[in-house]
PDB file of C-alpha atoms in Angstrom:
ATOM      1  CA  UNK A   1       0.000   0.000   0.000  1.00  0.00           C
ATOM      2  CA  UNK A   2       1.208   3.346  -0.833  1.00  0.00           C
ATOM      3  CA  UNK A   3       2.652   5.115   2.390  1.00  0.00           C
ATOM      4  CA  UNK A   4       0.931   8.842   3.148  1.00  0.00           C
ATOM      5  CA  UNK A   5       3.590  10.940   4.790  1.00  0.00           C
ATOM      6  CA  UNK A   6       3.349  14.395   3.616  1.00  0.00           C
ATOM      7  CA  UNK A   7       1.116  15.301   0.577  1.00  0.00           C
ATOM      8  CA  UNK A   8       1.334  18.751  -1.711  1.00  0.00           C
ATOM      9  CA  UNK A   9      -1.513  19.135  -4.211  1.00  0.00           C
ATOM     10  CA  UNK A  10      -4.671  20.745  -5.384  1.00  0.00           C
ATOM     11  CA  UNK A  11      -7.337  20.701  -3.009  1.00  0.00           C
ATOM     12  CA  UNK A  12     -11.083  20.355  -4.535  1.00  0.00           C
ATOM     13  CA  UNK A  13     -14.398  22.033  -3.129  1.00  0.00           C
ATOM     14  CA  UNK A  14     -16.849  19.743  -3.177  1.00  0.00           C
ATOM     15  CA  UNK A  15     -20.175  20.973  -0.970  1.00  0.00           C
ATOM     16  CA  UNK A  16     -22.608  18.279  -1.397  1.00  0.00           C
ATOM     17  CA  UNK A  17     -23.707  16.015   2.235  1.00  0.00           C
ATOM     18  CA  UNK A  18     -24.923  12.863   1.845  1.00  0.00           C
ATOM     19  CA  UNK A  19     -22.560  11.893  -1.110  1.00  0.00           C
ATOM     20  CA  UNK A  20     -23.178   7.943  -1.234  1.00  0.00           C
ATOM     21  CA  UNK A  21     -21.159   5.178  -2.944  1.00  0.00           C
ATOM     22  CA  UNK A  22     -23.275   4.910  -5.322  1.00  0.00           C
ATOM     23  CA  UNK A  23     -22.697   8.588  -6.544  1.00  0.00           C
ATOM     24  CA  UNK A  24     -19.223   7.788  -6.055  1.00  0.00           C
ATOM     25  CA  UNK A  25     -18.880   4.981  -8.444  1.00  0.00           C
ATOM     26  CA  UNK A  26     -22.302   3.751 -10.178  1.00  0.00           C
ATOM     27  CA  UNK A  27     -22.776  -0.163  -9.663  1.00  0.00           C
ATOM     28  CA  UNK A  28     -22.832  -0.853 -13.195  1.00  0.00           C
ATOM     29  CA  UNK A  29     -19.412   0.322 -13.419  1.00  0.00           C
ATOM     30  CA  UNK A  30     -18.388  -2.359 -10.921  1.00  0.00           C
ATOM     31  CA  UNK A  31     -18.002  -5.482 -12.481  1.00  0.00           C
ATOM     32  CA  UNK A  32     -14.039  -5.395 -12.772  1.00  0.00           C
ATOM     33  CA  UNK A  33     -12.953  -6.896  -9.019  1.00  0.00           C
ATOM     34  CA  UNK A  34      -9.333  -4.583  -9.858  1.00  0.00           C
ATOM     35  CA  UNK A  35      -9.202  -1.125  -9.256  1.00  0.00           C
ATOM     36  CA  UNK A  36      -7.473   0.303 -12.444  1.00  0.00           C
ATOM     37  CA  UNK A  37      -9.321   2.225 -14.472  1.00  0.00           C
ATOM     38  CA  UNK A  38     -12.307   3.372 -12.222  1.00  0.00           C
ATOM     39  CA  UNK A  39     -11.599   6.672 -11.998  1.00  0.00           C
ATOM     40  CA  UNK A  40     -12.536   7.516 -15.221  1.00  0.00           C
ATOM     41  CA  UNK A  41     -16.202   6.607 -13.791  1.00  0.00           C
ATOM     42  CA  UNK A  42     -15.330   8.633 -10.353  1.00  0.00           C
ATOM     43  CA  UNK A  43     -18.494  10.734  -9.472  1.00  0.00           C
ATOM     44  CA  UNK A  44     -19.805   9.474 -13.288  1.00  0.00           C
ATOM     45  CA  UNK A  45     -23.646  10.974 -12.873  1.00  0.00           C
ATOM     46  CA  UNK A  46     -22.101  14.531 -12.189  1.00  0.00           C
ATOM     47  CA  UNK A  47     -19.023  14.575 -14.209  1.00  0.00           C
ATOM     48  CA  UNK A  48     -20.558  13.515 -17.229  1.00  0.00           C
ATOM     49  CA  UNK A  49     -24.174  14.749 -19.510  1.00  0.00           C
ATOM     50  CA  UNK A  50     -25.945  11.576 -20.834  1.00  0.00           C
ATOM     51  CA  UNK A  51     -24.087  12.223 -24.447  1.00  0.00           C
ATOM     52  CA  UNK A  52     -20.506  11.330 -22.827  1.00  0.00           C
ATOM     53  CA  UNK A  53     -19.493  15.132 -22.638  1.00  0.00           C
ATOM     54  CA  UNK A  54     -17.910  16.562 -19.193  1.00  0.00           C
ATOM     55  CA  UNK A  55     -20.017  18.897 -17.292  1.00  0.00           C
ATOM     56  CA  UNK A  56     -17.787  22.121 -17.509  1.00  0.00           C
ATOM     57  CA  UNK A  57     -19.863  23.126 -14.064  1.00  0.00           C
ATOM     58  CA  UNK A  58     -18.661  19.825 -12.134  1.00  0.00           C
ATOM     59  CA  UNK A  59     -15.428  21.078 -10.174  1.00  0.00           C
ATOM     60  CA  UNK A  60     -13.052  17.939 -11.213  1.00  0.00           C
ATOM     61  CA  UNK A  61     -13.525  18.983 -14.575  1.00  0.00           C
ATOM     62  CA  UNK A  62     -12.247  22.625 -14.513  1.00  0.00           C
ATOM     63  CA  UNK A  63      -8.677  23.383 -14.577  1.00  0.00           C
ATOM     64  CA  UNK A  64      -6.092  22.580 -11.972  1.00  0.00           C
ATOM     65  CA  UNK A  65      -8.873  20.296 -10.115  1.00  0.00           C
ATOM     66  CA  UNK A  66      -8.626  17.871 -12.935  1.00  0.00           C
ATOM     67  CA  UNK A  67      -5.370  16.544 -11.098  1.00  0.00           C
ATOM     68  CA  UNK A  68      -6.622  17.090  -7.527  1.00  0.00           C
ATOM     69  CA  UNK A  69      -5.782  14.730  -5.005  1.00  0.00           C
ATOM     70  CA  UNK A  70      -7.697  16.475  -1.765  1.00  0.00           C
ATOM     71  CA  UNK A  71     -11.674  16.838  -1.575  1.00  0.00           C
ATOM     72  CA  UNK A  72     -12.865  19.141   1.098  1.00  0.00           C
ATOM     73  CA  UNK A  73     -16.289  17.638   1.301  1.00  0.00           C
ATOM     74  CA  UNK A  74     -19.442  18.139   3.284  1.00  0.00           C
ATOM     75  CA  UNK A  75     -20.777  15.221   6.058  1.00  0.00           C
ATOM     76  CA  UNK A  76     -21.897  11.840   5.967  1.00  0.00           C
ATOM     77  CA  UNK A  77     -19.065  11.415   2.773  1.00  0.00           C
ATOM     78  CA  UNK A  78     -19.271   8.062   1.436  1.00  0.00           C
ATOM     79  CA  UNK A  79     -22.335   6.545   3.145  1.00  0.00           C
ATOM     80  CA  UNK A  80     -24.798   4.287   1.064  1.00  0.00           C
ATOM     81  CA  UNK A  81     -23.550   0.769   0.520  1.00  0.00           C
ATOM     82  CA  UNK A  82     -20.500  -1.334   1.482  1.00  0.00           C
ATOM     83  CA  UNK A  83     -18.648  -1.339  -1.898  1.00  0.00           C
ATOM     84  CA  UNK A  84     -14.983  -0.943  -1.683  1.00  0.00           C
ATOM     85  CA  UNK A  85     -15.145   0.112  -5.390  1.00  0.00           C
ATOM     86  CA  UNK A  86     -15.966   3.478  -4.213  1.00  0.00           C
ATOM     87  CA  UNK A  87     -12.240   3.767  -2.781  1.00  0.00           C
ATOM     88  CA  UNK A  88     -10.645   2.174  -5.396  1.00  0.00           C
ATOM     89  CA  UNK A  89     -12.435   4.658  -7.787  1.00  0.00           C
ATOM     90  CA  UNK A  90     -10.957   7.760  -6.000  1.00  0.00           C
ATOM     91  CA  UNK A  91      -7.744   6.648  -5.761  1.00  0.00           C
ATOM     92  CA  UNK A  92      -7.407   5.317  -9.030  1.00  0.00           C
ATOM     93  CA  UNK A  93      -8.892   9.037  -9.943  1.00  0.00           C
ATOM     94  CA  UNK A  94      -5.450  10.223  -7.627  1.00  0.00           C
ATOM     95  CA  UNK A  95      -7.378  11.753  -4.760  1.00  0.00           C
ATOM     96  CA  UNK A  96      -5.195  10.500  -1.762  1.00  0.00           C
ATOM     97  CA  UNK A  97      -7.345  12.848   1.390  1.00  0.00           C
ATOM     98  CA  UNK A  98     -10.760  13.622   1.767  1.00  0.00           C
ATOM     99  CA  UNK A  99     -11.510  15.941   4.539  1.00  0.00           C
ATOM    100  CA  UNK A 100     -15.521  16.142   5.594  1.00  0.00           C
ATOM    101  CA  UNK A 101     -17.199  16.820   9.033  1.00  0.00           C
ATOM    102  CA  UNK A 102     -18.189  12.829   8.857  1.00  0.00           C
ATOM    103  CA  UNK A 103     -17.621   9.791   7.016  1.00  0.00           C
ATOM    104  CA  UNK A 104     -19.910   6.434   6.356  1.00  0.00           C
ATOM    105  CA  UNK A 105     -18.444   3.996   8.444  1.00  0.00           C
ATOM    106  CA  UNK A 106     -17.507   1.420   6.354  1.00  0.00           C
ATOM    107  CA  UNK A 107     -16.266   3.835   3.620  1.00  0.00           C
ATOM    108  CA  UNK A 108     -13.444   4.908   6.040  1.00  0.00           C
ATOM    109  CA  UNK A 109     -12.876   1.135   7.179  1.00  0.00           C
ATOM    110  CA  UNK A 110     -12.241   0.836   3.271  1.00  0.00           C
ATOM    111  CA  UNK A 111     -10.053   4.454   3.178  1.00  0.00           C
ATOM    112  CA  UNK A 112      -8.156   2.809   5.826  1.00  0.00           C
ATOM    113  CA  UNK A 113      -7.396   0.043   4.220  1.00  0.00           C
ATOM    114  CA  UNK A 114      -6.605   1.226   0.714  1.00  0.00           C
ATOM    115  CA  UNK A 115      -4.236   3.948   1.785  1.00  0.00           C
ATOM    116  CA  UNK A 116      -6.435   6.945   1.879  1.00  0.00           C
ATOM    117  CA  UNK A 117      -6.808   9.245   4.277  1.00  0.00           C
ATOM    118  CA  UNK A 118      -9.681  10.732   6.116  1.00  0.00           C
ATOM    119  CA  UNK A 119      -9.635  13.903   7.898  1.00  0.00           C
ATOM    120  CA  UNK A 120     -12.525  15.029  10.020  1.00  0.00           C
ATOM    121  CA  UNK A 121     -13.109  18.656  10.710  1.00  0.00           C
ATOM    122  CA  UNK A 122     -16.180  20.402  12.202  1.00  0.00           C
ATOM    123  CA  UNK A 123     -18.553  21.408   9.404  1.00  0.00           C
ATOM    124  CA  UNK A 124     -17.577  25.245   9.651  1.00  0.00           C
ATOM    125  CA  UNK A 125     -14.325  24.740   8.940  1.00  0.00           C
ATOM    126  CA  UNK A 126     -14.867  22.727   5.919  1.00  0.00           C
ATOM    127  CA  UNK A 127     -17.117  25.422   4.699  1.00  0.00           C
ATOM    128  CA  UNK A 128     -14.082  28.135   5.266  1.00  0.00           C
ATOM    129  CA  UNK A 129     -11.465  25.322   3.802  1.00  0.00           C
ATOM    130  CA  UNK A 130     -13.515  25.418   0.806  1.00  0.00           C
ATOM    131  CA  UNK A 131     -13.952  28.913   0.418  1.00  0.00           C
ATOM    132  CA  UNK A 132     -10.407  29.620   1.066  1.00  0.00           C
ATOM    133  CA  UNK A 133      -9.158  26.781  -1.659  1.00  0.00           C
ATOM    134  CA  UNK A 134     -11.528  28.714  -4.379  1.00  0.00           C
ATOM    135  CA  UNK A 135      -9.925  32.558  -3.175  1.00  0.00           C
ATOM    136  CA  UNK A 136      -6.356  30.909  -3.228  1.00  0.00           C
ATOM    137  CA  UNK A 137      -7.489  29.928  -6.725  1.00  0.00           C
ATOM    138  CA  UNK A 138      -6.800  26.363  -5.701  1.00  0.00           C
ATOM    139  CA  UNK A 139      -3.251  26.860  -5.021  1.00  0.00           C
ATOM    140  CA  UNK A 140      -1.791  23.825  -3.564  1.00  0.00           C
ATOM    141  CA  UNK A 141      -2.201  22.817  -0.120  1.00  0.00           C
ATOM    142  CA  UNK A 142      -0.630  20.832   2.245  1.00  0.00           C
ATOM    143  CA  UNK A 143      -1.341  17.895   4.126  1.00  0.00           C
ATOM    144  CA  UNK A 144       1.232  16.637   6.816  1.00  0.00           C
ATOM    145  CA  UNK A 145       0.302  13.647   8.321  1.00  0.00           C
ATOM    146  CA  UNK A 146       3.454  13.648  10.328  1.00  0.00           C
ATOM    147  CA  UNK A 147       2.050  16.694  11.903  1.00  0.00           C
ATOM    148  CA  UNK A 148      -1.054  16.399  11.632  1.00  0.00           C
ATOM    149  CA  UNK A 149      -1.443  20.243   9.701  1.00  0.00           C
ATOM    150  CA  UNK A 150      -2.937  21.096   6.954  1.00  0.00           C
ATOM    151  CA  UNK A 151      -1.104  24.390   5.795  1.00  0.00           C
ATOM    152  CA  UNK A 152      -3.333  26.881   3.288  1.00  0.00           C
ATOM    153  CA  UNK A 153      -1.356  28.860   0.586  1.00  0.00           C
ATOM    154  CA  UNK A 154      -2.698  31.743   2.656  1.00  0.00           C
ATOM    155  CA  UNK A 155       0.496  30.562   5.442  1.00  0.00           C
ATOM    156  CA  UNK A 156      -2.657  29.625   7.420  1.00  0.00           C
ATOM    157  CA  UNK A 157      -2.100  25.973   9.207  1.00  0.00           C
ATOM    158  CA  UNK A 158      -4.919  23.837  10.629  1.00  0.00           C
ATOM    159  CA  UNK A 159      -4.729  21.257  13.200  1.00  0.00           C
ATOM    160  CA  UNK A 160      -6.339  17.502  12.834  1.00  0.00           C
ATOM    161  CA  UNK A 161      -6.331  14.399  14.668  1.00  0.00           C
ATOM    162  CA  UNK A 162      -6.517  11.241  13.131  1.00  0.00           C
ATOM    163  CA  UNK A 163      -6.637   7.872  15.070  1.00  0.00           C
ATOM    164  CA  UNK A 164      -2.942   6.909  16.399  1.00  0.00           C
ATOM    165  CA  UNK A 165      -3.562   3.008  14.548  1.00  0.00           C
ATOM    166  CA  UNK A 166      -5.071   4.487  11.102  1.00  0.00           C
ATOM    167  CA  UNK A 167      -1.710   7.165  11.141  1.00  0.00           C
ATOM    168  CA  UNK A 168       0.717   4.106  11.775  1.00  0.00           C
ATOM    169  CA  UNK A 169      -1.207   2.300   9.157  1.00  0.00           C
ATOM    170  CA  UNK A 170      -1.051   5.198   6.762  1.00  0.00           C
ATOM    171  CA  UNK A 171       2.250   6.201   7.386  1.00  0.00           C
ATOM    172  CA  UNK A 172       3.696   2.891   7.300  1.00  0.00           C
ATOM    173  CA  UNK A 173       2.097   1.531   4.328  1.00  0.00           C
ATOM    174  CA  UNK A 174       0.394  -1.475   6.179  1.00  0.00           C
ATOM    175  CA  UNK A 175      -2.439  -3.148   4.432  1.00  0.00           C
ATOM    176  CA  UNK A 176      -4.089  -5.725   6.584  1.00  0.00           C
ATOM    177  CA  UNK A 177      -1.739  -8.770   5.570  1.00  0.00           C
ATOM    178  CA  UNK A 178       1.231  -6.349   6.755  1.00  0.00           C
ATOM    179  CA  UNK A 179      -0.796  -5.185  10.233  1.00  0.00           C
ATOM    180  CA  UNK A 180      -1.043  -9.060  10.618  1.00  0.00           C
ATOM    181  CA  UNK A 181       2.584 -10.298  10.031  1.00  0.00           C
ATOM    182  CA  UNK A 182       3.774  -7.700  12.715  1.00  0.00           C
ATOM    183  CA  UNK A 183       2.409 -10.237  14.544  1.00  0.00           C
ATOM    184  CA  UNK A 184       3.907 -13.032  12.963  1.00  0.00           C
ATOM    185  CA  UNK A 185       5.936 -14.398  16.006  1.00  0.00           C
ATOM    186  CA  UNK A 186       3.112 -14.725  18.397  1.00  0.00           C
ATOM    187  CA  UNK A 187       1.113 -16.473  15.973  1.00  0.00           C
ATOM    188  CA  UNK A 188       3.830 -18.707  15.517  1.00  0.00           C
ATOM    189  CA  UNK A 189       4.059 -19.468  19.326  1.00  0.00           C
ATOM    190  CA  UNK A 190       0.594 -19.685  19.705  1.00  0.00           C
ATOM    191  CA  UNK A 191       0.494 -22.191  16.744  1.00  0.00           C
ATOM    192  CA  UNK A 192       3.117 -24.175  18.544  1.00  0.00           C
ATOM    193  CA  UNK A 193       1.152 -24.113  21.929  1.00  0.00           C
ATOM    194  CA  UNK A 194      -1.541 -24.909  20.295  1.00  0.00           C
ATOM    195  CA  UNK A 195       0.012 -27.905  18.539  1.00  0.00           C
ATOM    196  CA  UNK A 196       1.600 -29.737  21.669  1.00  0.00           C
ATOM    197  CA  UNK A 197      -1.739 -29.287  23.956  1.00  0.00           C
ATOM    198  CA  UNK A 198      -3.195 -31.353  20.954  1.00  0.00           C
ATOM    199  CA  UNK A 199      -0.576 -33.639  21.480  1.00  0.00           C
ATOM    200  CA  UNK A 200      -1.036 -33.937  24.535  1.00  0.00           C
ATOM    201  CA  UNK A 201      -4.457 -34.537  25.025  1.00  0.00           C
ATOM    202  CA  UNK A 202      -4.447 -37.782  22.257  1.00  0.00           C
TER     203      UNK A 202
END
């Protein structure tokens, strides 16, 4: 999994609540069980008119926010269903941080586990974020995870907190097989155990 240490890039506005996975990525553009390739169907409904054309008013389709890799996003992000396509989708897209007053829950199970990070701030402040992102002319910001700061191209710098386990995780590149062989050695000796009780009791 790709580490997240310290991230410099375009942050878009997106001010919508209730975004589900299914406004995410459509199911119909789920049947590949990889992730390449589903970004181009990221947010599909509102990027795209029924012809195929981009919606010049959708925000990932106007200049430097075609290569964003932050969304500054309103609460209850990513609720809806359980589909892990809906990750996959924005980081195949290249968004690496979403930032929202509230995630679904098992969206940010998913973020967790697919390397993207999830930063909750109170709705107010996501409001302002977004505002400031569009004055700034979405100059890049920065995300530190390190630090847990977000600095604005104003010089402004935000705190966040993000759960000590998801920041190792993050940090350290750990997908679940790698959180499990940390624990390889007391498997092992519990295995063993396990293996002369049985021995044991025959």
């Amino acid at each position: 999994m790709l580490k997240f240490d310290r991230l410099t890039a375009t942050a878009a506005p997106l001010p919508l609540a209730n975004v589900d996975t299914d406004m995410v990525i459509p199911a119909r553009y789920m049947t590949s069980l990889t992730r390449d390739g589903l970004g181009r169907h990221l947010f599909h409904e509102l990027r795209y008119r029924d012809d195929g054309a981009e919606r010049d008013s959708f925000i990932l389709n106007r200049g430097p926010c075609r290569n964003a890799q932050i969304l500054i996003a309103e609460r209850n992000f990513g609720c809806g269903s359980s589909r892990e396509h809906a990750v996959w989708a924005l980081t195949d897209f290249g968004i690496r941080c979403v930032i929202a007053p509230s995630f679904g829950d098992i969206f940010a199970n998913n973020a967790r586990k697919n390397g993207l990070l999830l930063i909750r701030l109170p709705d107010a402040l996501c409001q302002r974020l977004r505002r400031e992102v569009e004055l700034a002319q979405f100059a890049p910001i920065t995300v530190d995870l390190a630090e847990q700061r977000i600095d604005l191209a104003s010089g402004e710098s935000l705190a966040f907190a993000v759960d000590p386990d998801d920041r190792r995780t993050l940090m350290e590149g750990l997908d679940d097989i790698d959180r499990t062989l940390r624990h390889a050695a007391a498997i092992a000796r519990f295995e063993t155990a396990r293996a002369a009780r049985s021995v044991g009791d025959s």
